[in-house]
Coordinates of C-alpha atoms in Angstrom, one line a residue:
M1 CA -21.1 -1.1 3.5
A2 CA -18.5 2.0 1.7
Q3 CA -20.1 4.3 3.5
S4 CA -19.1 2.8 6.9
M5 CA -15.9 1.8 5.4
S6 CA -14.9 5.2 4.5
F7 CA -15.9 6.4 8.0
F8 CA -13.8 3.5 9.8
I9 CA -10.7 4.8 7.3
F10 CA -11.6 8.4 8.5
I11 CA -11.6 7.2 12.3
A12 CA -8.3 5.5 11.8
L13 CA -6.5 8.5 10.6
L14 CA -7.2 10.4 13.4
A15 CA -5.1 7.7 15.4
F16 CA -2.1 9.8 13.9
A17 CA -3.1 12.7 15.9
P18 CA -1.3 11.8 18.9
I19 CA 2.0 12.9 20.2
C20 CA 5.1 11.6 17.5
F21 CA 8.2 10.9 19.1
S22 CA 11.2 12.3 17.1
F23 CA 14.7 11.2 16.7
K24 CA 17.6 12.0 15.3
S25 CA 18.5 9.5 12.4
N26 CA 22.3 8.5 12.3
N27 CA 22.1 8.2 9.2
D28 CA 22.7 12.1 7.6
N29 CA 21.4 10.6 4.2
L30 CA 18.1 9.8 6.1
Y31 CA 15.7 12.5 7.1
P32 CA 11.6 12.6 7.5
Q33 CA 11.2 16.0 5.0
Y34 CA 13.0 13.9 1.7
Y35 CA 9.9 14.0 0.0
Y36 CA 8.1 17.7 1.2
K37 CA 9.1 19.1 -2.4
S38 CA 10.1 16.1 -5.0
C39 CA 6.4 14.2 -3.4
P40 CA 4.4 16.5 -1.1
Q41 CA 1.7 13.7 -1.1
A42 CA 3.5 10.8 -0.4
L43 CA 3.1 10.3 3.2
E44 CA -0.6 10.5 2.9
I45 CA -0.4 8.5 0.5
V46 CA 0.8 5.8 2.2
K47 CA -1.2 6.8 5.1
S48 CA -4.3 6.2 3.2
V49 CA -3.8 3.3 1.9
V50 CA -2.8 1.4 4.7
A51 CA -5.6 2.6 6.6
K52 CA -7.6 1.4 4.2
A53 CA -6.2 -2.1 4.2
V54 CA -6.3 -2.2 8.2
A55 CA -9.7 -1.3 8.3
K56 CA -10.6 -4.2 5.8
E57 CA -8.2 -6.8 7.8
A58 CA -6.8 -6.0 11.3
R59 CA -4.6 -8.6 11.0
M60 CA -2.6 -6.8 8.1
A61 CA -0.8 -4.2 10.3
A62 CA 1.0 -7.1 12.0
S63 CA 2.0 -8.1 8.3
L64 CA 3.3 -4.8 7.2
L65 CA 5.3 -4.1 10.5
R66 CA 6.9 -7.5 9.5
L67 CA 7.8 -7.1 6.4
H68 CA 10.4 -4.5 7.4
F69 CA 11.8 -6.3 10.2
H70 CA 12.0 -8.8 7.5
D71 CA 13.8 -6.5 4.8
C72 CA 15.9 -4.9 7.2
F73 CA 17.8 -7.7 8.6
V74 CA 18.9 -9.1 5.1
K75 CA 21.8 -6.8 3.3
G76 CA 19.8 -3.7 5.2
C77 CA 16.1 -1.8 4.7
D78 CA 16.7 -1.9 0.7
A79 CA 13.1 -3.9 -0.3
S80 CA 14.9 -7.1 -1.3
L81 CA 12.3 -9.0 0.2
L82 CA 9.7 -7.7 -2.6
L83 CA 11.9 -8.6 -5.4
D84 CA 9.9 -11.5 -7.5
S85 CA 12.4 -13.9 -8.9
S86 CA 13.5 -12.9 -12.3
N87 CA 16.4 -12.2 -14.6
G88 CA 18.8 -14.0 -12.3
I89 CA 17.3 -12.5 -8.8
V90 CA 16.3 -15.4 -6.0
T91 CA 13.2 -14.0 -4.3
E92 CA 13.7 -13.7 -0.5
K93 CA 9.9 -14.9 -0.6
G94 CA 11.1 -18.7 -0.5
S95 CA 13.1 -18.4 2.9
N96 CA 11.9 -20.2 5.8
P97 CA 11.1 -17.2 7.4
N98 CA 8.9 -15.9 5.0
K99 CA 7.7 -19.2 3.0
N100 CA 4.0 -19.3 3.3
S101 CA 4.2 -16.3 6.0
A102 CA 5.2 -12.8 4.7
R103 CA 1.8 -11.4 3.4
G104 CA 1.0 -7.9 2.5
F105 CA 3.3 -7.3 -0.8
E106 CA -0.2 -6.6 -2.6
V107 CA -0.8 -3.7 0.3
L108 CA 2.6 -2.2 -0.9
D109 CA 1.8 -2.7 -5.0
E110 CA -1.2 -0.8 -4.8
I111 CA 0.4 1.9 -2.4
K112 CA 3.4 2.3 -5.3
S113 CA 1.0 2.4 -8.1
A114 CA -0.6 5.5 -6.2
L115 CA 2.5 7.2 -5.6
E116 CA 4.0 6.1 -9.6
K117 CA 1.2 8.3 -10.9
E118 CA 1.2 11.1 -8.3
C119 CA 5.0 11.4 -8.8
P120 CA 6.8 9.1 -11.1
Q121 CA 10.0 7.0 -10.3
T122 CA 10.5 9.4 -6.6
V123 CA 9.3 7.2 -3.6
S124 CA 11.7 4.4 -3.1
C125 CA 9.9 1.0 -1.9
A126 CA 12.3 0.9 0.5
D127 CA 10.6 4.0 2.4
I128 CA 7.0 2.7 1.5
L129 CA 7.9 -0.5 3.8
A130 CA 9.3 2.0 6.5
L131 CA 6.4 4.4 6.0
A132 CA 3.6 1.4 6.3
A133 CA 5.7 -0.3 9.1
R134 CA 4.9 3.4 11.3
D135 CA 1.5 3.8 10.2
S136 CA 0.4 0.3 10.9
T137 CA 2.0 1.1 14.8
V138 CA -0.3 3.6 14.7
L139 CA -3.5 2.3 13.3
A140 CA -3.2 -0.7 16.2
G141 CA -2.5 2.1 18.9
G142 CA 0.6 2.0 19.0
P143 CA 3.3 5.2 19.0
N144 CA 4.2 7.7 16.8
W145 CA 7.5 8.7 14.9
E146 CA 8.8 10.4 12.2
V147 CA 10.6 8.3 9.7
P148 CA 13.2 9.3 8.6
L149 CA 13.4 9.1 4.6
G150 CA 15.7 8.6 1.7
R151 CA 16.2 5.2 1.4
R152 CA 17.0 3.7 -2.2
D153 CA 15.7 0.3 -3.6
S154 CA 18.0 -2.7 -4.3
R155 CA 19.1 -4.5 -7.5
S156 CA 19.6 -8.0 -6.0
A157 CA 18.5 -10.4 -3.1
S158 CA 19.5 -12.8 -0.6
L159 CA 17.7 -16.2 -0.2
S160 CA 20.8 -16.8 2.0
G161 CA 20.5 -14.3 3.8
S162 CA 16.8 -14.2 4.9
N163 CA 17.6 -18.0 5.8
N164 CA 20.5 -17.0 8.6
N165 CA 20.4 -13.5 9.4
I166 CA 16.3 -12.9 10.4
P167 CA 15.6 -14.4 13.8
A168 CA 14.0 -18.1 14.0
P169 CA 11.0 -18.7 16.6
T170 CA 13.3 -21.7 18.0
N171 CA 16.7 -19.6 18.4
T172 CA 18.1 -19.6 21.6
F173 CA 18.4 -16.2 23.3
D174 CA 22.3 -16.0 22.6
S175 CA 21.5 -16.6 18.7
I176 CA 19.0 -14.2 18.3
L177 CA 20.9 -11.5 20.7
S178 CA 23.5 -12.2 18.0
K179 CA 21.5 -11.7 15.0
F180 CA 20.4 -7.9 16.3
K181 CA 24.2 -7.5 17.2
R182 CA 25.1 -8.1 14.0
Q183 CA 22.7 -5.4 12.9
G184 CA 24.3 -3.0 15.1
L185 CA 21.2 -3.3 17.5
D186 CA 21.4 -4.3 21.1
L187 CA 19.6 -5.6 23.8
V188 CA 16.9 -3.0 24.8
D189 CA 16.3 -2.7 20.9
L190 CA 16.0 -6.8 20.6
V191 CA 13.1 -7.0 23.7
A192 CA 11.5 -3.6 22.2
L193 CA 11.2 -4.7 18.7
S194 CA 9.8 -8.4 20.6
G195 CA 7.0 -6.1 22.0
S196 CA 5.7 -6.3 18.6
H197 CA 4.8 -9.5 19.1
T198 CA 1.5 -7.8 20.6
I199 CA -0.1 -7.7 17.7
G200 CA -0.1 -10.6 14.9
N201 CA -0.7 -14.7 14.8
S202 CA 1.7 -17.1 14.2
R203 CA 1.4 -20.7 12.8
C204 CA 1.1 -24.4 14.6
T205 CA 4.6 -25.0 13.0
S206 CA 6.9 -22.3 14.9
F207 CA 6.0 -23.3 18.2
R208 CA 4.8 -26.8 18.3
Q209 CA 8.0 -28.2 19.9
R210 CA 7.3 -26.6 22.6
L211 CA 4.1 -28.2 23.1
Y212 CA 5.6 -32.0 22.8
N213 CA 9.2 -32.1 22.5
Q214 CA 11.0 -29.0 23.4
S215 CA 14.0 -30.8 24.6
G216 CA 14.3 -33.9 22.6
N217 CA 12.3 -35.9 25.7
N218 CA 9.1 -36.0 24.0
K219 CA 8.3 -33.8 27.2
P220 CA 6.8 -30.2 26.7
D221 CA 8.8 -26.7 27.6
S222 CA 8.8 -26.5 31.3
T223 CA 8.4 -22.4 31.1
L224 CA 5.3 -22.7 29.3
D225 CA 2.4 -22.3 31.4
Q226 CA 0.8 -25.7 31.4
F227 CA -3.0 -25.1 31.3
Y228 CA -1.8 -22.2 28.2
A229 CA -0.5 -25.3 26.8
S230 CA -3.0 -27.7 26.7
Q231 CA -5.3 -25.4 25.2
L232 CA -2.6 -24.6 22.3
R233 CA -2.7 -28.8 21.7
N234 CA -6.1 -28.4 20.9
R235 CA -5.7 -26.6 17.5
C236 CA -1.8 -27.8 17.4
P237 CA -1.5 -31.4 17.6
K238 CA 1.4 -33.8 16.8
S239 CA 1.0 -33.6 13.3
G240 CA -1.3 -31.6 10.7
G241 CA -2.5 -28.1 11.2
D242 CA 1.1 -26.8 10.6
Q243 CA -0.8 -23.8 9.2
N244 CA -3.6 -23.1 11.9
L245 CA -3.1 -19.6 13.2
F246 CA -3.0 -18.7 16.8
F247 CA -2.6 -15.1 18.3
L248 CA 0.8 -13.6 19.5
D249 CA -0.5 -11.8 22.4
F250 CA -4.2 -13.5 23.4
V251 CA -5.2 -10.7 25.5
S252 CA -5.3 -8.0 23.0
P253 CA -4.6 -9.6 20.1
T254 CA -5.2 -6.7 17.6
K255 CA -4.4 -3.7 19.9
F256 CA -0.4 -2.4 20.1
D257 CA 0.1 -2.7 23.6
N258 CA 2.2 -3.7 26.6
S259 CA 0.4 -7.0 27.3
Y260 CA 2.9 -9.1 25.4
F261 CA 5.5 -8.4 28.2
K262 CA 2.8 -9.1 31.0
L263 CA 1.9 -12.5 29.2
L264 CA 5.6 -13.4 28.9
L265 CA 6.1 -12.8 32.9
A266 CA 2.6 -15.1 33.6
S267 CA 4.8 -17.9 31.4
K268 CA 2.4 -17.3 28.3
G269 CA 4.6 -16.0 25.7
L270 CA 3.5 -18.2 22.2
L271 CA 7.0 -18.6 21.2
N272 CA 10.3 -19.8 22.2
S273 CA 11.8 -16.6 21.2
D274 CA 9.5 -14.5 23.4
Q275 CA 10.0 -16.9 26.7
V276 CA 13.5 -16.5 26.3
L277 CA 13.6 -12.7 26.8
T278 CA 12.5 -14.0 30.8
T279 CA 14.4 -17.0 31.0
K280 CA 17.6 -16.7 30.1
S281 CA 18.7 -13.0 31.2
E282 CA 18.4 -10.9 33.8
E283 CA 18.9 -8.2 31.9
S284 CA 16.4 -9.0 29.7
L285 CA 13.8 -10.2 32.1
A286 CA 14.6 -6.8 33.7
L287 CA 13.5 -4.8 30.4
V288 CA 10.0 -7.0 30.4
K289 CA 9.1 -6.1 33.6
Q290 CA 10.2 -2.3 33.2
Y291 CA 7.6 -2.5 29.8
A292 CA 4.9 -4.8 31.7
E293 CA 4.5 -1.8 34.2
N294 CA 5.5 1.3 32.2
N295 CA 3.6 0.9 28.8
A296 CA 5.0 4.7 27.8
L297 CA 8.7 3.5 28.2
F298 CA 7.8 0.5 26.4
F299 CA 6.5 2.7 23.2
D300 CA 9.3 5.5 23.8
H301 CA 11.8 2.4 23.0
F302 CA 9.8 0.7 20.6
A303 CA 9.9 4.1 18.6
K304 CA 13.7 4.9 19.2
S305 CA 14.7 1.0 18.0
M306 CA 12.8 1.3 14.6
V307 CA 14.3 4.2 13.7
K308 CA 17.5 2.7 14.7
M309 CA 16.6 -0.3 12.6
G310 CA 15.4 1.7 9.8
N311 CA 18.6 3.0 9.4
I312 CA 20.2 -0.5 8.6
S313 CA 22.9 -0.1 5.6
P314 CA 20.6 1.8 3.3
L315 CA 21.2 2.5 -0.3
T316 CA 21.8 6.8 -0.8
G317 CA 22.7 9.0 -3.2
S318 CA 23.5 7.1 -6.5
S319 CA 23.3 3.3 -5.2
G320 CA 20.4 1.2 -6.0
E321 CA 17.8 2.8 -7.9
I322 CA 13.7 3.9 -7.7
R323 CA 12.2 0.8 -8.9
K324 CA 8.9 1.6 -11.0
T325 CA 7.4 -1.3 -9.3
C326 CA 8.2 -2.9 -6.4
R327 CA 8.5 -6.5 -7.4
K328 CA 11.1 -6.4 -10.3
I329 CA 13.4 -4.3 -11.0
N330 CA 13.9 -1.9 -13.8
S331 CA 15.2 -3.0 -17.0
S332 CA 18.7 -1.4 -18.0

């Protein structure tokens, strides 16, 4: 078993060999070579631990990618999401978008522990999140890109920010776009980054209203394919089963590709926040069609948008700190 696992990890690491997108960061304090001298093995350590975790559970790729997104949309990409409640800090892990769904924290703990042994208090938890998101995407078959590095870790969290800034599956298109624009992101970023739903799962409670009472009239969502809806109702009843998991992309649930966009065009997006990309905006619909037809274009835009998202309000220089452990701030 150990030999087969090692072989899988070796093969998985080969996935990082394909062409790597390189984009200029719009933040001069962040650059891919940041740890070349201070911790030259940093990127390999992150990649190795992520590869082991994804080999053990394919779903982990989507979980780690989601953590980076949920971190950056609250106070910027500063690893505030990883802090547990202590010393006056109220954790973001208990917010509506994260409670009973954010996962993968133990993988980040393992990465941080390995990095602390190699180069103590050098690599930030915020950078670990950004690298793990990229590595997870590549391991699932998605694009590779150079990750600008040099973020520092926050000494605080924001439960209210997590509840208010992260788009919810039931939000309207205008509300979602507004939350993206608040972070300096645009429509292309919204549609491209939504493509991360080509991997991973969602809970029954996140889309139940689409099956039974979308508009308060006790009728299902008319924009949802009705045969698909009937299949979903088998495991997502009107009450109970809140935590039952469903693939966001049932065609290739563990492969990072453009089938998510093809499903949207077939009215088979799982979440309301997915399907509105085709029903509430002509510009958004046009992008969905382009990505459904051109996987390479989707990969290019996704990589660019990930770099752009990773540049949201990072702490640099003397701001923040480099935590010794990702779950708590350093003692004064």
